[in-house]
Amino acid sequence: MDKVSLLRSLEAHRRWLAGERDGKRADLSGEDLRGHGFWGADLRQVILREADLSGCNLAQTDLTGADLFKAKLDRTDLRGARLAEAELRGVSMTGAKLAGCDLTGQNFRRGLRFDGEGEAKSVPQDLSGADFSGANLTGVDATGADLSGAILSNARLDHANLAEADCSGADLSGATLNGATLANANLRSARLVGANLGGTDFSGASLSLADLSGVDMGTSSLAGADLVGALLEGAVLPEKGEVEQALVGKALERHLAWLMNGAGTAADLSGMDLSGMDLSGSNLAGANLAGAFLARVSLRGASLVLADLSGAVLTGADLRDADLRGASLKDTDLTGAHLRGARTGEAELLAGGGTAKGRIVSTDFTDAWGRDKLLSPPDGEEIP
């Protein structure tokens, strides 16, 4: 669309907004508007359905009530713009700048696309890499949206619905998410340092490798969440038990796949506080539990073949009938541990998927506390 035609259309729209008789609502549906500038313009209720505004400057514009259905806003500058009540279904905002934008109550839910045979396909709203820093997204519905790599630092997301959204690698540092829903969302490698998470629902969400350092999640729901590899230093977590059980459960699922066919990941629970947990019968063969706090934990009947328990605290732990062949218990505190029926001795090192490496390793109790009676049974025998 040429500049003269666009200016005429916008002038008629201005008169329409003012209630003048010769005014006309601007309909720019499907127009290629790339390269045009709209900074600070009054574009309330303008029709921009499927228009291409990629890379345009729409900073400080008032788009209240505008119809932007399926418009292209990739890399568009919308900083400080007002988009309350605007129609944004199907909009593409990859790399858009939305810092300080008002998106209160917006709908970014995934939509449906129909192929030639009439089959419906779920299509996520593409907001990947968009900059929402400081934006007001209170109550926004972004169910299933693609927010991967998006910048949401210091954004207001209170009571927002981000269920099943892809927020992998997103920056949510300093964001307020009070009462927000992130159930089953993908937050892998996301940054949430300084975020306000009062009553946030993370049930079933993937928080693997996410940075949650110092955040208060005491009132958040983490049932079934995957926290494997998450940075939790200084974090306040919900009542002890729910988080740890969920994390270990996920880790054990991956560990079992690793043992069976090498497809998963060996469990790394090193340094974790798992005290008092019930891990009876678990298969932790080859797992890394070095330095873990396992006081009063139940590992009765568990497989700890070739597991690394060096430096772990196992005071009062139940290791009855556990398989400790080839395990490392160097510098381990076994004071008061119950070991009747535990099996020690040699085991062959295995790679993921059960592939033999050809190296034989024996149970190592070097410098283990309370070890005296543990060193007496010959290899392969149970501890009486």
mmCIF file of N, CA and C in Angstrom, residues 54-169:
data_model
loop_
_atom_site.group_PDB
_atom_site.id
_atom_site.type_symbol
_atom_site.label_atom_id
_atom_site.label_comp_id
_atom_site.label_asym_id
_atom_site.label_seq_id
_atom_site.Cartn_x
_atom_site.Cartn_y
_atom_site.Cartn_z
ATOM 1 N N SER A 54 5.166 -6.502 9.646
ATOM 2 C CA SER A 54 6.472 -6.973 10.099
ATOM 3 C C SER A 54 7.492 -5.836 10.100
ATOM 4 N N GLY A 55 8.149 -5.676 11.237
ATOM 5 C CA GLY A 55 9.200 -4.682 11.341
ATOM 6 C C GLY A 55 8.732 -3.249 11.432
ATOM 7 N N CYS A 56 7.427 -3.015 11.489
ATOM 8 C CA CYS A 56 6.907 -1.640 11.566
ATOM 9 C C CYS A 56 7.111 -1.042 12.956
ATOM 10 N N ASN A 57 7.072 0.289 13.017
ATOM 11 C CA ASN A 57 7.163 0.991 14.287
ATOM 12 C C ASN A 57 5.762 1.365 14.746
ATOM 13 N N LEU A 58 5.260 0.605 15.724
ATOM 14 C CA LEU A 58 3.937 0.855 16.298
ATOM 15 C C LEU A 58 4.063 1.231 17.774
ATOM 16 N N ALA A 59 5.234 1.709 18.150
ATOM 17 C CA ALA A 59 5.450 2.091 19.542
ATOM 18 C C ALA A 59 4.498 3.205 19.946
ATOM 19 N N GLN A 60 3.961 3.081 21.167
ATOM 20 C CA GLN A 60 3.074 4.092 21.756
ATOM 21 C C GLN A 60 1.748 4.251 21.007
ATOM 22 N N THR A 61 1.442 3.352 20.087
ATOM 23 C CA THR A 61 0.159 3.450 19.369
ATOM 24 C C THR A 61 -0.979 2.949 20.253
ATOM 25 N N ASP A 62 -2.172 3.478 19.979
ATOM 26 C CA ASP A 62 -3.360 3.028 20.689
ATOM 27 C C ASP A 62 -4.139 2.115 19.752
ATOM 28 N N LEU A 63 -4.036 0.814 20.017
ATOM 29 C CA LEU A 63 -4.706 -0.197 19.196
ATOM 30 C C LEU A 63 -5.859 -0.836 19.959
ATOM 31 N N THR A 64 -6.402 -0.111 20.909
ATOM 32 C CA THR A 64 -7.526 -0.626 21.690
ATOM 33 C C THR A 64 -8.668 -1.025 20.758
ATOM 34 N N GLY A 65 -9.112 -2.265 20.899
ATOM 35 C CA GLY A 65 -10.243 -2.724 20.102
ATOM 36 C C GLY A 65 -9.937 -2.966 18.636
ATOM 37 N N ALA A 66 -8.662 -2.893 18.239
ATOM 38 C CA ALA A 66 -8.300 -3.109 16.836
ATOM 39 C C ALA A 66 -8.456 -4.581 16.468
ATOM 40 N N ASP A 67 -8.734 -4.834 15.189
ATOM 41 C CA ASP A 67 -8.880 -6.199 14.698
ATOM 42 C C ASP A 67 -7.592 -6.587 13.978
ATOM 43 N N LEU A 68 -6.761 -7.390 14.656
ATOM 44 C CA LEU A 68 -5.469 -7.810 14.109
ATOM 45 C C LEU A 68 -5.445 -9.312 13.867
ATOM 46 N N PHE A 69 -6.578 -9.875 13.587
ATOM 47 C CA PHE A 69 -6.683 -11.318 13.395
ATOM 48 C C PHE A 69 -5.684 -11.797 12.340
ATOM 49 N N LYS A 70 -4.791 -12.727 12.752
ATOM 50 C CA LYS A 70 -3.796 -13.346 11.871
ATOM 51 C C LYS A 70 -2.856 -12.334 11.220
ATOM 52 N N ALA A 71 -2.701 -11.173 11.826
ATOM 53 C CA ALA A 71 -1.754 -10.185 11.290
ATOM 54 C C ALA A 71 -0.323 -10.628 11.569
ATOM 55 N N LYS A 72 0.607 -10.147 10.753
ATOM 56 C CA LYS A 72 2.016 -10.449 10.952
ATOM 57 C C LYS A 72 2.675 -9.272 11.671
ATOM 58 N N LEU A 73 3.155 -9.556 12.885
ATOM 59 C CA LEU A 73 3.798 -8.528 13.699
ATOM 60 C C LEU A 73 5.207 -8.969 14.082
ATOM 61 N N ASP A 74 5.813 -9.772 13.243
ATOM 62 C CA ASP A 74 7.161 -10.247 13.521
ATOM 63 C C ASP A 74 8.154 -9.080 13.534
ATOM 64 N N ARG A 75 8.925 -9.011 14.627
ATOM 65 C CA ARG A 75 9.957 -7.971 14.814
ATOM 66 C C ARG A 75 9.358 -6.558 14.856
ATOM 67 N N THR A 76 8.053 -6.455 15.017
ATOM 68 C CA THR A 76 7.388 -5.155 15.089
ATOM 69 C C THR A 76 7.648 -4.497 16.443
ATOM 70 N N ASP A 77 7.831 -3.186 16.433
ATOM 71 C CA ASP A 77 8.063 -2.427 17.662
ATOM 72 C C ASP A 77 6.715 -1.965 18.214
ATOM 73 N N LEU A 78 6.273 -2.621 19.290
ATOM 74 C CA LEU A 78 4.998 -2.293 19.927
ATOM 75 C C LEU A 78 5.224 -1.808 21.365
ATOM 76 N N ARG A 79 6.391 -1.295 21.628
ATOM 77 C CA ARG A 79 6.698 -0.865 22.988
ATOM 78 C C ARG A 79 5.760 0.255 23.437
ATOM 79 N N GLY A 80 5.144 0.023 24.597
ATOM 80 C CA GLY A 80 4.238 1.028 25.143
ATOM 81 C C GLY A 80 2.898 1.104 24.448
ATOM 82 N N ALA A 81 2.623 0.216 23.513
ATOM 83 C CA ALA A 81 1.344 0.249 22.795
ATOM 84 C C ALA A 81 0.207 -0.253 23.683
ATOM 85 N N ARG A 82 -1.007 0.158 23.348
ATOM 86 C CA ARG A 82 -2.193 -0.293 24.077
ATOM 87 C C ARG A 82 -2.956 -1.275 23.194
ATOM 88 N N LEU A 83 -3.063 -2.514 23.685
ATOM 89 C CA LEU A 83 -3.704 -3.566 22.898
ATOM 90 C C LEU A 83 -4.854 -4.212 23.664
ATOM 91 N N ALA A 84 -5.361 -3.509 24.662
ATOM 92 C CA ALA A 84 -6.501 -4.033 25.412
ATOM 93 C C ALA A 84 -7.702 -4.177 24.476
ATOM 94 N N GLU A 85 -8.390 -5.297 24.578
ATOM 95 C CA GLU A 85 -9.599 -5.593 23.803
ATOM 96 C C GLU A 85 -9.325 -5.758 22.304
ATOM 97 N N ALA A 86 -8.063 -5.753 21.898
ATOM 98 C CA ALA A 86 -7.746 -5.967 20.485
ATOM 99 C C ALA A 86 -7.895 -7.449 20.144
ATOM 100 N N GLU A 87 -8.229 -7.742 18.889
ATOM 101 C CA GLU A 87 -8.350 -9.119 18.419
ATOM 102 C C GLU A 87 -6.974 -9.571 17.941
ATOM 103 N N LEU A 88 -6.373 -10.518 18.682
ATOM 104 C CA LEU A 88 -5.017 -10.947 18.367
ATOM 105 C C LEU A 88 -4.928 -12.437 18.070
ATOM 106 N N ARG A 89 -6.040 -13.077 17.816
ATOM 107 C CA ARG A 89 -5.989 -14.502 17.508
ATOM 108 C C ARG A 89 -5.218 -14.735 16.210
ATOM 109 N N GLY A 90 -4.329 -15.724 16.249
ATOM 110 C CA GLY A 90 -3.583 -16.081 15.058
ATOM 111 C C GLY A 90 -2.457 -15.146 14.706
ATOM 112 N N VAL A 91 -2.215 -14.130 15.540
ATOM 113 C CA VAL A 91 -1.145 -13.162 15.261
ATOM 114 C C VAL A 91 0.231 -13.813 15.420
ATOM 115 N N SER A 92 1.153 -13.463 14.535
ATOM 116 C CA SER A 92 2.532 -13.909 14.661
ATOM 117 C C SER A 92 3.356 -12.749 15.195
ATOM 118 N N MET A 93 4.027 -12.969 16.351
ATOM 119 C CA MET A 93 4.799 -11.904 16.989
ATOM 120 C C MET A 93 6.239 -12.327 17.240
ATOM 121 N N THR A 94 6.784 -13.158 16.386
ATOM 122 C CA THR A 94 8.150 -13.619 16.582
ATOM 123 C C THR A 94 9.116 -12.439 16.647
ATOM 124 N N GLY A 95 9.831 -12.322 17.758
ATOM 125 C CA GLY A 95 10.820 -11.266 17.914
ATOM 126 C C GLY A 95 10.243 -9.873 18.073
ATOM 127 N N ALA A 96 8.935 -9.762 18.309
ATOM 128 C CA ALA A 96 8.325 -8.438 18.471
ATOM 129 C C ALA A 96 8.778 -7.787 19.776
ATOM 130 N N LYS A 97 8.779 -6.466 19.809
ATOM 131 C CA LYS A 97 9.147 -5.702 20.996
ATOM 132 C C LYS A 97 7.864 -5.194 21.652
ATOM 133 N N LEU A 98 7.554 -5.732 22.825
ATOM 134 C CA LEU A 98 6.312 -5.395 23.507
ATOM 135 C C LEU A 98 6.554 -4.878 24.917
ATOM 136 N N ALA A 99 7.745 -4.380 25.165
ATOM 137 C CA ALA A 99 8.078 -3.879 26.495
ATOM 138 C C ALA A 99 7.111 -2.765 26.896
ATOM 139 N N GLY A 100 6.540 -2.886 28.101
ATOM 140 C CA GLY A 100 5.630 -1.861 28.599
ATOM 141 C C GLY A 100 4.286 -1.836 27.921
ATOM 142 N N CYS A 101 4.001 -2.838 27.128
ATOM 143 C CA CYS A 101 2.733 -2.887 26.381
ATOM 144 C C CYS A 101 1.586 -3.301 27.304
ATOM 145 N N ASP A 102 0.385 -2.756 27.052
ATOM 146 C CA ASP A 102 -0.785 -3.136 27.838
ATOM 147 C C ASP A 102 -1.555 -4.206 27.086
ATOM 148 N N LEU A 103 -1.478 -5.455 27.605
ATOM 149 C CA LEU A 103 -2.143 -6.598 26.980
ATOM 150 C C LEU A 103 -3.120 -7.247 27.953
ATOM 151 N N THR A 104 -3.641 -6.434 28.853
ATOM 152 C CA THR A 104 -4.533 -6.946 29.902
ATOM 153 C C THR A 104 -5.660 -7.791 29.314
ATOM 154 N N GLY A 105 -5.790 -9.023 29.845
ATOM 155 C CA GLY A 105 -6.903 -9.886 29.463
ATOM 156 C C GLY A 105 -6.862 -10.410 28.044
ATOM 157 N N GLN A 106 -5.706 -10.318 27.378
ATOM 158 C CA GLN A 106 -5.632 -10.754 25.991
ATOM 159 C C GLN A 106 -5.752 -12.272 25.848
ATOM 160 N N ASN A 107 -6.077 -12.696 24.624
ATOM 161 C CA ASN A 107 -6.232 -14.116 24.328
ATOM 162 C C ASN A 107 -5.184 -14.528 23.313
ATOM 163 N N PHE A 108 -4.238 -15.361 23.774
ATOM 164 C CA PHE A 108 -3.213 -15.891 22.881
ATOM 165 C C PHE A 108 -3.315 -17.409 22.804
ATOM 166 N N ARG A 109 -4.510 -17.921 23.002
ATOM 167 C CA ARG A 109 -4.694 -19.366 22.961
ATOM 168 C C ARG A 109 -4.348 -19.899 21.574
ATOM 169 N N ARG A 110 -3.917 -21.155 21.542
ATOM 170 C CA ARG A 110 -3.669 -21.782 20.254
ATOM 171 C C ARG A 110 -4.987 -21.949 19.511
ATOM 172 N N GLY A 111 -4.912 -21.905 18.195
ATOM 173 C CA GLY A 111 -6.120 -22.022 17.382
ATOM 174 C C GLY A 111 -6.139 -23.312 16.585
ATOM 175 N N LEU A 112 -7.097 -23.401 15.678
ATOM 176 C CA LEU A 112 -7.242 -24.582 14.834
ATOM 177 C C LEU A 112 -7.062 -24.191 13.375
ATOM 178 N N ARG A 113 -6.361 -25.041 12.664
ATOM 179 C CA ARG A 113 -6.203 -24.832 11.229
ATOM 180 C C ARG A 113 -6.723 -26.082 10.524
ATOM 181 N N PHE A 114 -7.453 -25.896 9.454
ATOM 182 C CA PHE A 114 -8.037 -27.018 8.745
ATOM 183 C C PHE A 114 -7.288 -27.258 7.432
ATOM 184 N N ASP A 115 -6.913 -28.520 7.202
ATOM 185 C CA ASP A 115 -6.219 -28.831 5.958
ATOM 186 C C ASP A 115 -7.242 -29.091 4.848
ATOM 187 N N GLY A 116 -6.751 -29.482 3.707
ATOM 188 C CA GLY A 116 -7.638 -29.674 2.555
ATOM 189 C C GLY A 116 -8.669 -30.760 2.737
ATOM 190 N N GLU A 117 -8.422 -31.683 3.669
ATOM 191 C CA GLU A 117 -9.366 -32.772 3.893
ATOM 192 C C GLU A 117 -10.289 -32.484 5.075
ATOM 193 N N GLY A 118 -10.246 -31.270 5.563
ATOM 194 C CA GLY A 118 -11.143 -30.889 6.648
ATOM 195 C C GLY A 118 -10.669 -31.316 8.021
ATOM 196 N N GLU A 119 -9.406 -31.795 8.123
ATOM 197 C CA GLU A 119 -8.860 -32.210 9.403
ATOM 198 C C GLU A 119 -8.360 -30.986 10.184
ATOM 199 N N ALA A 120 -8.739 -30.914 11.452
ATOM 200 C CA ALA A 120 -8.321 -29.791 12.292
ATOM 201 C C ALA A 120 -6.942 -30.039 12.880
ATOM 202 N N LYS A 121 -6.095 -29.021 12.840
ATOM 203 C CA LYS A 121 -4.757 -29.096 13.405
ATOM 204 C C LYS A 121 -4.564 -27.967 14.394
ATOM 205 N N SER A 122 -4.075 -28.321 15.584
ATOM 206 C CA SER A 122 -3.835 -27.306 16.607
ATOM 207 C C SER A 122 -2.606 -26.478 16.244
ATOM 208 N N VAL A 123 -2.760 -25.154 16.246
ATOM 209 C CA VAL A 123 -1.663 -24.259 15.891
ATOM 210 C C VAL A 123 -1.387 -23.317 17.062
ATOM 211 N N PRO A 124 -0.179 -23.358 17.633
ATOM 212 C CA PRO A 124 0.128 -22.470 18.764
ATOM 213 C C PRO A 124 0.351 -21.033 18.315
ATOM 214 N N GLN A 125 -0.002 -20.111 19.193
ATOM 215 C CA GLN A 125 0.275 -18.699 18.924
ATOM 216 C C GLN A 125 1.788 -18.503 18.956
ATOM 217 N N ASP A 126 2.355 -17.927 17.907
ATOM 218 C CA ASP A 126 3.801 -17.783 17.813
ATOM 219 C C ASP A 126 4.256 -16.458 18.431
ATOM 220 N N LEU A 127 4.755 -16.536 19.673
ATOM 221 C CA LEU A 127 5.281 -15.372 20.381
ATOM 222 C C LEU A 127 6.745 -15.597 20.733
ATOM 223 N N SER A 128 7.372 -16.523 20.042
ATOM 224 C CA SER A 128 8.752 -16.893 20.353
ATOM 225 C C SER A 128 9.691 -15.706 20.195
ATOM 226 N N GLY A 129 10.535 -15.524 21.181
ATOM 227 C CA GLY A 129 11.529 -14.463 21.136
ATOM 228 C C GLY A 129 10.988 -13.062 21.326
ATOM 229 N N ALA A 130 9.693 -12.925 21.560
ATOM 230 C CA ALA A 130 9.110 -11.593 21.736
ATOM 231 C C ALA A 130 9.577 -10.970 23.049
ATOM 232 N N ASP A 131 9.680 -9.653 23.060
ATOM 233 C CA ASP A 131 10.127 -8.927 24.251
ATOM 234 C C ASP A 131 8.921 -8.306 24.955
ATOM 235 N N PHE A 132 8.504 -8.950 26.073
ATOM 236 C CA PHE A 132 7.368 -8.480 26.857
ATOM 237 C C PHE A 132 7.852 -7.840 28.161
ATOM 238 N N SER A 133 9.089 -7.445 28.232
ATOM 239 C CA SER A 133 9.641 -6.936 29.494
ATOM 240 C C SER A 133 8.811 -5.757 30.014
ATOM 241 N N GLY A 134 8.362 -5.889 31.265
ATOM 242 C CA GLY A 134 7.577 -4.826 31.883
ATOM 243 C C GLY A 134 6.165 -4.698 31.371
ATOM 244 N N ALA A 135 5.742 -5.597 30.486
ATOM 245 C CA ALA A 135 4.393 -5.502 29.913
ATOM 246 C C ALA A 135 3.337 -5.939 30.919
ATOM 247 N N ASN A 136 2.117 -5.416 30.756
ATOM 248 C CA ASN A 136 1.001 -5.803 31.604
ATOM 249 C C ASN A 136 0.221 -6.912 30.903
ATOM 250 N N LEU A 137 0.402 -8.155 31.395
ATOM 251 C CA LEU A 137 -0.256 -9.328 30.821
ATOM 252 C C LEU A 137 -1.203 -9.957 31.839
ATOM 253 N N THR A 138 -1.708 -9.134 32.727
ATOM 254 C CA THR A 138 -2.605 -9.622 33.771
ATOM 255 C C THR A 138 -3.804 -10.338 33.153
ATOM 256 N N GLY A 139 -4.016 -11.584 33.590
ATOM 257 C CA GLY A 139 -5.180 -12.333 33.126
ATOM 258 C C GLY A 139 -5.099 -12.807 31.693
ATOM 259 N N VAL A 140 -3.939 -12.688 31.050
ATOM 260 C CA VAL A 140 -3.830 -13.117 29.659
ATOM 261 C C VAL A 140 -4.017 -14.626 29.551
ATOM 262 N N ASP A 141 -4.637 -15.068 28.459
ATOM 263 C CA ASP A 141 -4.807 -16.500 28.213
ATOM 264 C C ASP A 141 -3.883 -16.892 27.070
ATOM 265 N N ALA A 142 -2.775 -17.539 27.417
ATOM 266 C CA ALA A 142 -1.797 -17.953 26.409
ATOM 267 C C ALA A 142 -1.641 -19.469 26.435
ATOM 268 N N THR A 143 -2.746 -20.166 26.611
ATOM 269 C CA THR A 143 -2.724 -21.627 26.651
ATOM 270 C C THR A 143 -2.075 -22.190 25.395
ATOM 271 N N GLY A 144 -1.029 -22.993 25.580
ATOM 272 C CA GLY A 144 -0.378 -23.643 24.453
ATOM 273 C C GLY A 144 0.422 -22.732 23.555
ATOM 274 N N ALA A 145 0.610 -21.477 23.928
ATOM 275 C CA ALA A 145 1.337 -20.529 23.071
ATOM 276 C C ALA A 145 2.828 -20.856 23.027
ATOM 277 N N ASP A 146 3.477 -20.436 21.946
ATOM 278 C CA ASP A 146 4.920 -20.602 21.816
ATOM 279 C C ASP A 146 5.609 -19.338 22.309
ATOM 280 N N LEU A 147 6.122 -19.399 23.528
ATOM 281 C CA LEU A 147 6.829 -18.278 24.142
ATOM 282 C C LEU A 147 8.295 -18.624 24.338
ATOM 283 N N SER A 148 8.785 -19.578 23.562
ATOM 284 C CA SER A 148 10.173 -20.001 23.705
ATOM 285 C C SER A 148 11.114 -18.830 23.458
ATOM 286 N N GLY A 149 12.042 -18.643 24.386
ATOM 287 C CA GLY A 149 13.012 -17.571 24.256
ATOM 288 C C GLY A 149 12.452 -16.179 24.453
ATOM 289 N N ALA A 150 11.188 -16.065 24.859
ATOM 290 C CA ALA A 150 10.570 -14.749 25.055
ATOM 291 C C ALA A 150 11.154 -14.061 26.284
ATOM 292 N N ILE A 151 11.150 -12.740 26.252
ATOM 293 C CA ILE A 151 11.624 -11.944 27.392
ATOM 294 C C ILE A 151 10.405 -11.407 28.135
ATOM 295 N N LEU A 152 10.200 -11.910 29.342
ATOM 296 C CA LEU A 152 9.064 -11.525 30.161
ATOM 297 C C LEU A 152 9.534 -10.962 31.501
ATOM 298 N N SER A 153 10.741 -10.451 31.514
ATOM 299 C CA SER A 153 11.299 -9.926 32.755
ATOM 300 C C SER A 153 10.468 -8.745 33.264
ATOM 301 N N ASN A 154 10.149 -8.797 34.559
ATOM 302 C CA ASN A 154 9.371 -7.745 35.235
ATOM 303 C C ASN A 154 7.975 -7.563 34.650
ATOM 304 N N ALA A 155 7.508 -8.520 33.872
ATOM 305 C CA ALA A 155 6.152 -8.444 33.322
ATOM 306 C C ALA A 155 5.129 -8.816 34.390
ATOM 307 N N ARG A 156 3.915 -8.286 34.245
ATOM 308 C CA ARG A 156 2.820 -8.616 35.167
ATOM 309 C C ARG A 156 1.980 -9.710 34.531
ATOM 310 N N LEU A 157 2.026 -10.895 35.155
ATOM 311 C CA LEU A 157 1.311 -12.063 34.633
ATOM 312 C C LEU A 157 0.390 -12.647 35.692
ATOM 313 N N ASP A 158 -0.062 -11.816 36.610
ATOM 314 C CA ASP A 158 -0.949 -12.302 37.660
ATOM 315 C C ASP A 158 -2.202 -12.922 37.047
ATOM 316 N N HIS A 159 -2.531 -14.134 37.516
ATOM 317 C CA HIS A 159 -3.737 -14.864 37.086
ATOM 318 C C HIS A 159 -3.732 -15.157 35.580
ATOM 319 N N ALA A 160 -2.560 -15.139 34.966
ATOM 320 C CA ALA A 160 -2.460 -15.495 33.552
ATOM 321 C C ALA A 160 -2.556 -17.010 33.396
ATOM 322 N N ASN A 161 -3.007 -17.456 32.235
ATOM 323 C CA ASN A 161 -3.099 -18.884 31.944
ATOM 324 C C ASN A 161 -2.068 -19.236 30.877
ATOM 325 N N LEU A 162 -0.988 -19.891 31.317
ATOM 326 C CA LEU A 162 0.076 -20.317 30.413
ATOM 327 C C LEU A 162 0.171 -21.834 30.390
ATOM 328 N N ALA A 163 -0.942 -22.493 30.650
ATOM 329 C CA ALA A 163 -0.955 -23.953 30.663
ATOM 330 C C ALA A 163 -0.500 -24.497 29.308
ATOM 331 N N GLU A 164 0.402 -25.479 29.358
ATOM 332 C CA GLU A 164 0.909 -26.164 28.163
ATOM 333 C C GLU A 164 1.669 -25.235 27.222
ATOM 334 N N ALA A 165 1.989 -24.030 27.666
ATOM 335 C CA ALA A 165 2.749 -23.102 26.824
ATOM 336 C C ALA A 165 4.210 -23.529 26.766
ATOM 337 N N ASP A 166 4.873 -23.212 25.657
ATOM 338 C CA ASP A 166 6.300 -23.481 25.525
ATOM 339 C C ASP A 166 7.074 -22.238 25.946
ATOM 340 N N CYS A 167 7.563 -22.250 27.182
ATOM 341 C CA CYS A 167 8.332 -21.123 27.719
ATOM 342 C C CYS A 167 9.798 -21.508 27.872
ATOM 343 N N SER A 168 10.242 -22.486 27.100
ATOM 344 C CA SER A 168 11.626 -22.936 27.206
ATOM 345 C C SER A 168 12.581 -21.794 26.890
ATOM 346 N N GLY A 169 13.559 -21.613 27.773
ATOM 347 C CA GLY A 169 14.542 -20.565 27.572
ATOM 348 C C GLY A 169 14.021 -19.156 27.774
#
